[in-house]
mmCIF file with all atom_site columns, C-alpha atoms in Angstrom:
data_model
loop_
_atom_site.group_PDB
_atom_site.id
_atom_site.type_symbol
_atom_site.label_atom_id
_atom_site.label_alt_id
_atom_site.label_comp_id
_atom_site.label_asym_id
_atom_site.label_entity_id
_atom_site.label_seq_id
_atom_site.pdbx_PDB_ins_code
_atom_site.Cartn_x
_atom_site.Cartn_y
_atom_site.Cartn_z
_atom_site.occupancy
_atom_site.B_iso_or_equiv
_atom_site.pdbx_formal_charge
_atom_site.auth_seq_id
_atom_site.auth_comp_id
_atom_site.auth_asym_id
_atom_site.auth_atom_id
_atom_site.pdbx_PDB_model_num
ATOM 1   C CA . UNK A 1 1   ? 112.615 111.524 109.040 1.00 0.00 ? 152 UNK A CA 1
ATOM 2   C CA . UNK A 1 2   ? 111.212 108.568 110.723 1.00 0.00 ? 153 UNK A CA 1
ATOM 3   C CA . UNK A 1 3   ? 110.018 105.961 109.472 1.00 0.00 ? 154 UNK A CA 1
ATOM 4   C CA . UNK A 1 4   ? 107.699 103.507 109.784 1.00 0.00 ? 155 UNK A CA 1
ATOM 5   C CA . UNK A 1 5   ? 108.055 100.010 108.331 1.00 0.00 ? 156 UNK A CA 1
ATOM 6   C CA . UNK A 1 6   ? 108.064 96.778  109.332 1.00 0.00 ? 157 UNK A CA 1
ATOM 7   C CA . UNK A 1 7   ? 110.954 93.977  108.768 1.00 0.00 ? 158 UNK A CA 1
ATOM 8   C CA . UNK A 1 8   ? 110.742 90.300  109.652 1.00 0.00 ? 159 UNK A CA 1
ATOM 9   C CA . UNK A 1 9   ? 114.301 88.115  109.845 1.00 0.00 ? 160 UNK A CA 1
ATOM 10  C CA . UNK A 1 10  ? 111.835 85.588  108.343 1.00 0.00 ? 161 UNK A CA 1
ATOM 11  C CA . UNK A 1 11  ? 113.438 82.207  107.632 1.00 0.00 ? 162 UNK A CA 1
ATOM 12  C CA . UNK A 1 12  ? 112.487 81.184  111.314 1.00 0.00 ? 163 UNK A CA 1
ATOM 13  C CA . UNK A 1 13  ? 109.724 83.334  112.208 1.00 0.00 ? 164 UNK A CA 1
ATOM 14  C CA . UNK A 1 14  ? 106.231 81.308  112.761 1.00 0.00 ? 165 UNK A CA 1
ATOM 15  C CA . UNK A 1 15  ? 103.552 81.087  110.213 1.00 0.00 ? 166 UNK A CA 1
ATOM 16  C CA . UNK A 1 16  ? 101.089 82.856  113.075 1.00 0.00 ? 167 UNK A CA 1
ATOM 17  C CA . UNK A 1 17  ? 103.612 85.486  113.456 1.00 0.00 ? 168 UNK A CA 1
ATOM 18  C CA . UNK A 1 18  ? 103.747 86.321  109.584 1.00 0.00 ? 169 UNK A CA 1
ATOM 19  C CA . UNK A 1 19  ? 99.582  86.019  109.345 1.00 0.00 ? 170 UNK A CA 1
ATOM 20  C CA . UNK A 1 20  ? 99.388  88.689  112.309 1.00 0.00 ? 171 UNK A CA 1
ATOM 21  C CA . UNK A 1 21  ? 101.712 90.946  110.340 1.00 0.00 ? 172 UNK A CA 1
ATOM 22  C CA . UNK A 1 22  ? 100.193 90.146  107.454 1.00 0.00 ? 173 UNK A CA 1
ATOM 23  C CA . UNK A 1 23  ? 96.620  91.732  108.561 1.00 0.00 ? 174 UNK A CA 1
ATOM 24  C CA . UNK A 1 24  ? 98.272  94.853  110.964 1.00 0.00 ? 175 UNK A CA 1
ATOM 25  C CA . UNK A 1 25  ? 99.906  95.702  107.403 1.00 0.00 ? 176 UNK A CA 1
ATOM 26  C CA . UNK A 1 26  ? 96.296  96.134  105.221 1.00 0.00 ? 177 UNK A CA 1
ATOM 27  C CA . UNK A 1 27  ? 94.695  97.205  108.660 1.00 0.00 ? 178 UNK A CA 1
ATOM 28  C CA . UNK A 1 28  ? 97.324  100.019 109.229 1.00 0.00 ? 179 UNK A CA 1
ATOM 29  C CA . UNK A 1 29  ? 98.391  100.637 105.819 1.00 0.00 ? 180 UNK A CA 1
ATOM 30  C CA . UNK A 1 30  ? 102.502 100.073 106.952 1.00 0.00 ? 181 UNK A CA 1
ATOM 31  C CA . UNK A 1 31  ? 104.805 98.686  104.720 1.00 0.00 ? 182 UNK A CA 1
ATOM 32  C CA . UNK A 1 32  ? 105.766 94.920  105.629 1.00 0.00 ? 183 UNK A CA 1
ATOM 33  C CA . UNK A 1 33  ? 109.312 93.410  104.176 1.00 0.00 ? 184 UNK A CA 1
ATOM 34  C CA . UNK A 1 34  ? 109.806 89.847  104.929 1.00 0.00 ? 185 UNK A CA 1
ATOM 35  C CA . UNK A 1 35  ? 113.686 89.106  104.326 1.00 0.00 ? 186 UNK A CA 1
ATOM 36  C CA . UNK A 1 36  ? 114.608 85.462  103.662 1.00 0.00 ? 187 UNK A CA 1
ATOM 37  C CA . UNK A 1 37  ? 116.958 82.809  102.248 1.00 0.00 ? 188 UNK A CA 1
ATOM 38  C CA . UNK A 1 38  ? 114.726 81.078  100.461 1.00 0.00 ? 189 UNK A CA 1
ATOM 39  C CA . UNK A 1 39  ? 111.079 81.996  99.203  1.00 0.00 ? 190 UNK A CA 1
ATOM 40  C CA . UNK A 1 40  ? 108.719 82.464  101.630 1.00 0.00 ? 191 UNK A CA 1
ATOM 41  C CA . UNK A 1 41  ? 104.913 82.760  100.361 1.00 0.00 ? 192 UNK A CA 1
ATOM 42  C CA . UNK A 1 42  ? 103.004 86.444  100.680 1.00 0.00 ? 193 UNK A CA 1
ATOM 43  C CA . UNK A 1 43  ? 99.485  87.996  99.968  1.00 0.00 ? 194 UNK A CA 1
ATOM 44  C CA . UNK A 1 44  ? 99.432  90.047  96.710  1.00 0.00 ? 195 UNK A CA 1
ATOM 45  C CA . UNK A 1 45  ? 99.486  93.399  98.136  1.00 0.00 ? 196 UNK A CA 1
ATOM 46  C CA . UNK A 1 46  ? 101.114 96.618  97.479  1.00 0.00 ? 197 UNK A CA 1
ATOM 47  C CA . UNK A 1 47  ? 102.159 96.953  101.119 1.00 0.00 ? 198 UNK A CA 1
ATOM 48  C CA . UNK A 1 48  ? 104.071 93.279  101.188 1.00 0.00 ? 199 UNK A CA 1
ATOM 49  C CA . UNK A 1 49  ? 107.612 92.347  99.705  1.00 0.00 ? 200 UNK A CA 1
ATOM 50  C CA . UNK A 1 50  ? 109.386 89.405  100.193 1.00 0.00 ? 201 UNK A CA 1
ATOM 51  C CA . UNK A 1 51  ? 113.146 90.085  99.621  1.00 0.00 ? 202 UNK A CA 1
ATOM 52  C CA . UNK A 1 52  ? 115.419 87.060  98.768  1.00 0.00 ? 203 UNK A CA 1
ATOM 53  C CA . UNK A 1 53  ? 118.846 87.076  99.698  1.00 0.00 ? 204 UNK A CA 1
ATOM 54  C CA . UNK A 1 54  ? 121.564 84.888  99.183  1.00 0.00 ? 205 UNK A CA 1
ATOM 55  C CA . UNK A 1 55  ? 122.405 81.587  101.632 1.00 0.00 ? 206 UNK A CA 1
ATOM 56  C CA . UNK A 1 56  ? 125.219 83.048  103.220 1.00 0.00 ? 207 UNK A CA 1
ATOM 57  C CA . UNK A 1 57  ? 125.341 83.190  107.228 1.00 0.00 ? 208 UNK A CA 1
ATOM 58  C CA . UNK A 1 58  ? 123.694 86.247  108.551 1.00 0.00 ? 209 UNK A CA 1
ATOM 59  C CA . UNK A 1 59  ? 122.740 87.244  104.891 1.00 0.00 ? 210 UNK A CA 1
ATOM 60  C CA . UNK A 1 60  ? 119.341 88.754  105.725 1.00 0.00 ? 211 UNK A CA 1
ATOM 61  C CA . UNK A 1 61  ? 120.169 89.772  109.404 1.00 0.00 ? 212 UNK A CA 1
ATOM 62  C CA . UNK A 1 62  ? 122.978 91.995  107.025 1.00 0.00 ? 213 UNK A CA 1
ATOM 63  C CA . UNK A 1 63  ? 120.450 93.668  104.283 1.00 0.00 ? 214 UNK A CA 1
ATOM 64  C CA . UNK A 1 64  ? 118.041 94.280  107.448 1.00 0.00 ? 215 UNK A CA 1
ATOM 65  C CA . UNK A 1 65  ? 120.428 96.107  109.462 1.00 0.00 ? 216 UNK A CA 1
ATOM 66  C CA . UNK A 1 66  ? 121.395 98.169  106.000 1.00 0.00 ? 217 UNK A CA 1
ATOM 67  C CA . UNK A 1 67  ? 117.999 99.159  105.331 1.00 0.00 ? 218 UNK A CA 1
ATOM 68  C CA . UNK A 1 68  ? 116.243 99.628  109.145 1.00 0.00 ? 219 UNK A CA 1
ATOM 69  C CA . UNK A 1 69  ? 115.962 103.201 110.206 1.00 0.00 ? 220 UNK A CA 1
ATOM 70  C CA . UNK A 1 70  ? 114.599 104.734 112.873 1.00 0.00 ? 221 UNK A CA 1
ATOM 71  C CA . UNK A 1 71  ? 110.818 104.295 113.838 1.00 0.00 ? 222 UNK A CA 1
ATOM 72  C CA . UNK A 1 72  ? 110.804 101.026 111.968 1.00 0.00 ? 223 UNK A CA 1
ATOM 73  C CA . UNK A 1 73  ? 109.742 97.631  113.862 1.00 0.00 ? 224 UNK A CA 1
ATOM 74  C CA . UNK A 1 74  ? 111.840 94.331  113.564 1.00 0.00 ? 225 UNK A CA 1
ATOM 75  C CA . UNK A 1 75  ? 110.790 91.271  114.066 1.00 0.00 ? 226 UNK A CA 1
ATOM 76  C CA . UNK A 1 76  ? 113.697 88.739  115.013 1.00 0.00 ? 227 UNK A CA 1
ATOM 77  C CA . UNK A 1 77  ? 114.698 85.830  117.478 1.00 0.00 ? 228 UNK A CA 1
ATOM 78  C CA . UNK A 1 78  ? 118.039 86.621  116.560 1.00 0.00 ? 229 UNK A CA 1
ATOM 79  C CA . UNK A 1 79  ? 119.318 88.538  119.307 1.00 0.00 ? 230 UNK A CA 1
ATOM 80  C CA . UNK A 1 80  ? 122.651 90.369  117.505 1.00 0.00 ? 231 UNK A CA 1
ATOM 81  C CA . UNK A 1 81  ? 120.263 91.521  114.925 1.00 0.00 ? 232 UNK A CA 1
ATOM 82  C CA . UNK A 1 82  ? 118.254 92.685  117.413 1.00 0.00 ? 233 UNK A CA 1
ATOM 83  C CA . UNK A 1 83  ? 121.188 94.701  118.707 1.00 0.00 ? 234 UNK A CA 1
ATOM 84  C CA . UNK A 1 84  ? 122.038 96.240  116.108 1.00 0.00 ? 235 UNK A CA 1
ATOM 85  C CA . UNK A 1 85  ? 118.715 97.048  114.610 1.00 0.00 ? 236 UNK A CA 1
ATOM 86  C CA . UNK A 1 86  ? 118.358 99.094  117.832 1.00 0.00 ? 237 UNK A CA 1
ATOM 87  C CA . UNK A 1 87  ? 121.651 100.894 117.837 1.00 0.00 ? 238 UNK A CA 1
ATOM 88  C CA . UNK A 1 88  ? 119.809 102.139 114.487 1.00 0.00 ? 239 UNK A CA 1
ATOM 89  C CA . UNK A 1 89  ? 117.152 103.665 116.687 1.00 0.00 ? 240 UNK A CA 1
ATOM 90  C CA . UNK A 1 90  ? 114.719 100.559 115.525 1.00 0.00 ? 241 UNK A CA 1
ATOM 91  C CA . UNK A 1 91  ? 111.811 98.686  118.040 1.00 0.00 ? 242 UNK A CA 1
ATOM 92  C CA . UNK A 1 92  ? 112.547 95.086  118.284 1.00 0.00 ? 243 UNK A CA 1
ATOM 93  C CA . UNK A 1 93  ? 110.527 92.567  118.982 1.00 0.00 ? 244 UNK A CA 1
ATOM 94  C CA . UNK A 1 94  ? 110.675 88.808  119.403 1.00 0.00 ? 245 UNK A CA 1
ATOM 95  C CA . UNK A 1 95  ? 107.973 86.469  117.796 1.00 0.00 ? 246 UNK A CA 1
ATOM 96  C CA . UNK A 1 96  ? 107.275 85.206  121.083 1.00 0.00 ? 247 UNK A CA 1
ATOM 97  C CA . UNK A 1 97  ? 106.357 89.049  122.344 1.00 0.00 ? 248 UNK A CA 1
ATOM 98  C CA . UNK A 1 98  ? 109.676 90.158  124.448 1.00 0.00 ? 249 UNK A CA 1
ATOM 99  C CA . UNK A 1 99  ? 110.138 93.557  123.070 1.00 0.00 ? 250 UNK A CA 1
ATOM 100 C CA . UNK A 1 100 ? 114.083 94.281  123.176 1.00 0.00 ? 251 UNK A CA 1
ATOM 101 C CA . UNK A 1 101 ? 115.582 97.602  124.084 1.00 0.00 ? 252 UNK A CA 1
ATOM 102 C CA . UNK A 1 102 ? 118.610 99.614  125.275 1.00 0.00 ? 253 UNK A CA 1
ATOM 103 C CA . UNK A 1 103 ? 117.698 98.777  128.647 1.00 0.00 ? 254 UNK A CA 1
ATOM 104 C CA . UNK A 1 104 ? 117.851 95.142  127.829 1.00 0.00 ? 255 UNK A CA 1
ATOM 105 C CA . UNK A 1 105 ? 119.727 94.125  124.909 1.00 0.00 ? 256 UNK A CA 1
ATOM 106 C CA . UNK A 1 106 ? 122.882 94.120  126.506 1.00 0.00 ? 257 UNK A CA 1
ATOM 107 C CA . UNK A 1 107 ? 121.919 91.670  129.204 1.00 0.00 ? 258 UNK A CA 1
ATOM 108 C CA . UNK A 1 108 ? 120.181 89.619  126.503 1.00 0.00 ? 259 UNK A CA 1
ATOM 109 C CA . UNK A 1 109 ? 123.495 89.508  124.424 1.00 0.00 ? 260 UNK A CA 1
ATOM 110 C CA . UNK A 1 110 ? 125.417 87.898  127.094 1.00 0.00 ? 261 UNK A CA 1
ATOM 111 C CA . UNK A 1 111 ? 123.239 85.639  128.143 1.00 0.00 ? 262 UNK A CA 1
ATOM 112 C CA . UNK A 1 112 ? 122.959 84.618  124.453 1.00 0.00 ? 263 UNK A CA 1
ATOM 113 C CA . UNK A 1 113 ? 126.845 84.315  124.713 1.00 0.00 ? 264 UNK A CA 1
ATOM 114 C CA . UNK A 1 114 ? 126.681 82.238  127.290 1.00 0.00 ? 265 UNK A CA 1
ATOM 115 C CA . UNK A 1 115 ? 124.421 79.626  126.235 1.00 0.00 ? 266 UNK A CA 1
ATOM 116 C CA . UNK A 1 116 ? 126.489 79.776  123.060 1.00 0.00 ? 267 UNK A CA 1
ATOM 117 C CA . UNK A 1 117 ? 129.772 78.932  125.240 1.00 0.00 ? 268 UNK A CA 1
ATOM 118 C CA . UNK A 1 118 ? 128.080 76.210  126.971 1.00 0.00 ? 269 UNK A CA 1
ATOM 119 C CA . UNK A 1 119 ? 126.542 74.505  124.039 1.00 0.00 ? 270 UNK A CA 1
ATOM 120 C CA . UNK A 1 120 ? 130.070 74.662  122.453 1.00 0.00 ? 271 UNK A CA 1
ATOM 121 C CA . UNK A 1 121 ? 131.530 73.668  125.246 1.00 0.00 ? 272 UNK A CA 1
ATOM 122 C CA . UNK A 1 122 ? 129.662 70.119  124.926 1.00 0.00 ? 273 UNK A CA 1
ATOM 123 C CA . UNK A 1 123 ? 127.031 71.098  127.336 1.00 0.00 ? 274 UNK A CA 1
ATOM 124 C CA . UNK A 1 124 ? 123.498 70.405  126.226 1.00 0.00 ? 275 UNK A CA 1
ATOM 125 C CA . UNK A 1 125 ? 121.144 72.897  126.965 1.00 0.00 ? 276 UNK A CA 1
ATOM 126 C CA . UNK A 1 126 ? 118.004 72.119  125.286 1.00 0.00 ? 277 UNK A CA 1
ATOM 127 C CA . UNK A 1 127 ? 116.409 74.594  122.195 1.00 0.00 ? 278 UNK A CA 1
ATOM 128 C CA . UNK A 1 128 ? 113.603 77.113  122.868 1.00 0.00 ? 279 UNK A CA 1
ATOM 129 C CA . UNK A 1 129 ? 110.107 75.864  124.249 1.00 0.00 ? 280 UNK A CA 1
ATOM 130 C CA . UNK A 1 130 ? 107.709 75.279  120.995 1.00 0.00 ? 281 UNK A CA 1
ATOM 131 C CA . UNK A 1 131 ? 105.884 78.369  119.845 1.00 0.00 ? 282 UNK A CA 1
ATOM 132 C CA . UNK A 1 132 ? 102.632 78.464  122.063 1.00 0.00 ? 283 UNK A CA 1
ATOM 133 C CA . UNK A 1 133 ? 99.302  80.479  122.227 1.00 0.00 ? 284 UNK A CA 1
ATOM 134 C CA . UNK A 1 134 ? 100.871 82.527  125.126 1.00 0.00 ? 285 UNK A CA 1
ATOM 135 C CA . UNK A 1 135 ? 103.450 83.754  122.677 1.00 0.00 ? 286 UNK A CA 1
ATOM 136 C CA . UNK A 1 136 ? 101.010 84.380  120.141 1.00 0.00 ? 287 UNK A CA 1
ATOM 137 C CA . UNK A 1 137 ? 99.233  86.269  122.150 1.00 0.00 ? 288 UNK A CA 1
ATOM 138 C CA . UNK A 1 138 ? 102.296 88.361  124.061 1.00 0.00 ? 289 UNK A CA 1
ATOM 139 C CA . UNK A 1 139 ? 103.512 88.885  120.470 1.00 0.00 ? 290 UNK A CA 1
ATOM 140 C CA . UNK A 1 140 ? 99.935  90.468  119.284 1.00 0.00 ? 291 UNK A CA 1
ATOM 141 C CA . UNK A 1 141 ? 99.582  92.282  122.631 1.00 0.00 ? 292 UNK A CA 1
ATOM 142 C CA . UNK A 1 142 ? 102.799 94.189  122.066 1.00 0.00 ? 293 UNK A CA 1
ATOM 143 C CA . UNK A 1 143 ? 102.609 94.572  117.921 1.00 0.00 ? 294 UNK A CA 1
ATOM 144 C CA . UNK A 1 144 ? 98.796  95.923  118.973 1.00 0.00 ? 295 UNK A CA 1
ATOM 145 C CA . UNK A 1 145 ? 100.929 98.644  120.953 1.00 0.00 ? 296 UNK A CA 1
ATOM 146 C CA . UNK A 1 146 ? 103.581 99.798  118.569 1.00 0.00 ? 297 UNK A CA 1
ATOM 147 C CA . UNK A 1 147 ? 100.634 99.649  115.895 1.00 0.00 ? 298 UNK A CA 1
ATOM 148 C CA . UNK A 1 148 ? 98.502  102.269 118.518 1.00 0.00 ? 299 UNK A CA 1
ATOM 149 C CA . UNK A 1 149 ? 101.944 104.232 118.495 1.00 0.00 ? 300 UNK A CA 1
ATOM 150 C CA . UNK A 1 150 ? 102.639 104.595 114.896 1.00 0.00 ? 301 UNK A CA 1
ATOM 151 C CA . UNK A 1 151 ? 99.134  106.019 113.183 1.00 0.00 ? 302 UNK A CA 1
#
């Protein structure tokens, strides 16, 4: 059976982000589970759970990749979530719009791996550019689409 839910890796995802998802969930009717260390604020709606999990590392990248099945959308920056979520037979996509798949998660791992090795390394290679209206708008353009696919 496939399903059809959304999950957000939502400690770092942007408040535009979770206000998009929050209207494509009472537009489409699609359940919408925001996973979180800490508590993160959410409409009243029958559609919309927040789930809490503990502070551990990787904590809610680990009760997303239990729960994600196939047909469901995830929204993460984090790029071994993204991984996995899609070994699960998942759509991932980025708050910024890049949607990841088996064509292009691999590639994105090692460059991930990379920048990890140079960072630890001593090298400074400067965080992500701040979140802008492009990537509001690639990331609306390409929920819009898996939105069109699911209903």
């Amino acid at each position: 059976m496939i399903s059809n839910k959304i999950w957000v890796d939502a400690d770092a995802c942007p408040n535009a982000v979770k206000d998009m998802l929050f209207r494509a969930s009472e537009r489409k009717s699609i359940q919408l589970v925001l996973v979180a260390n800490q508590l993160i604020k959410i409409p009243i709606s029958p559609l919309i759970s927040m789930i809490r999990v503990s502070s551990g590392f990787d904590e809610a990248d680990n009760y997303i990749v239990e729960q994600v099945a196939a047909g469901d959308l995830v929204i993460t920056a984090d790029i071994p979530l993204a991984a996995e979520a899609i070994e699960k037979g998942s759509l991932v996509l980025n708050p910024r719009g890049t949607v990841y798949t088996t064509e292009n998660i691999k590639q994105t791992l090692t460059m991930r791996d990379f920048m990890e090795e140079m960072r630890s390394s001593g090298i400074h290679t400067g965080g992500p550019n701040s979140f802008s209206q492009a990537d509001k708008h690639a990331f609306a353009q390409a929920l819009d689409k898996w939105l069109a696919k699911v209903k």
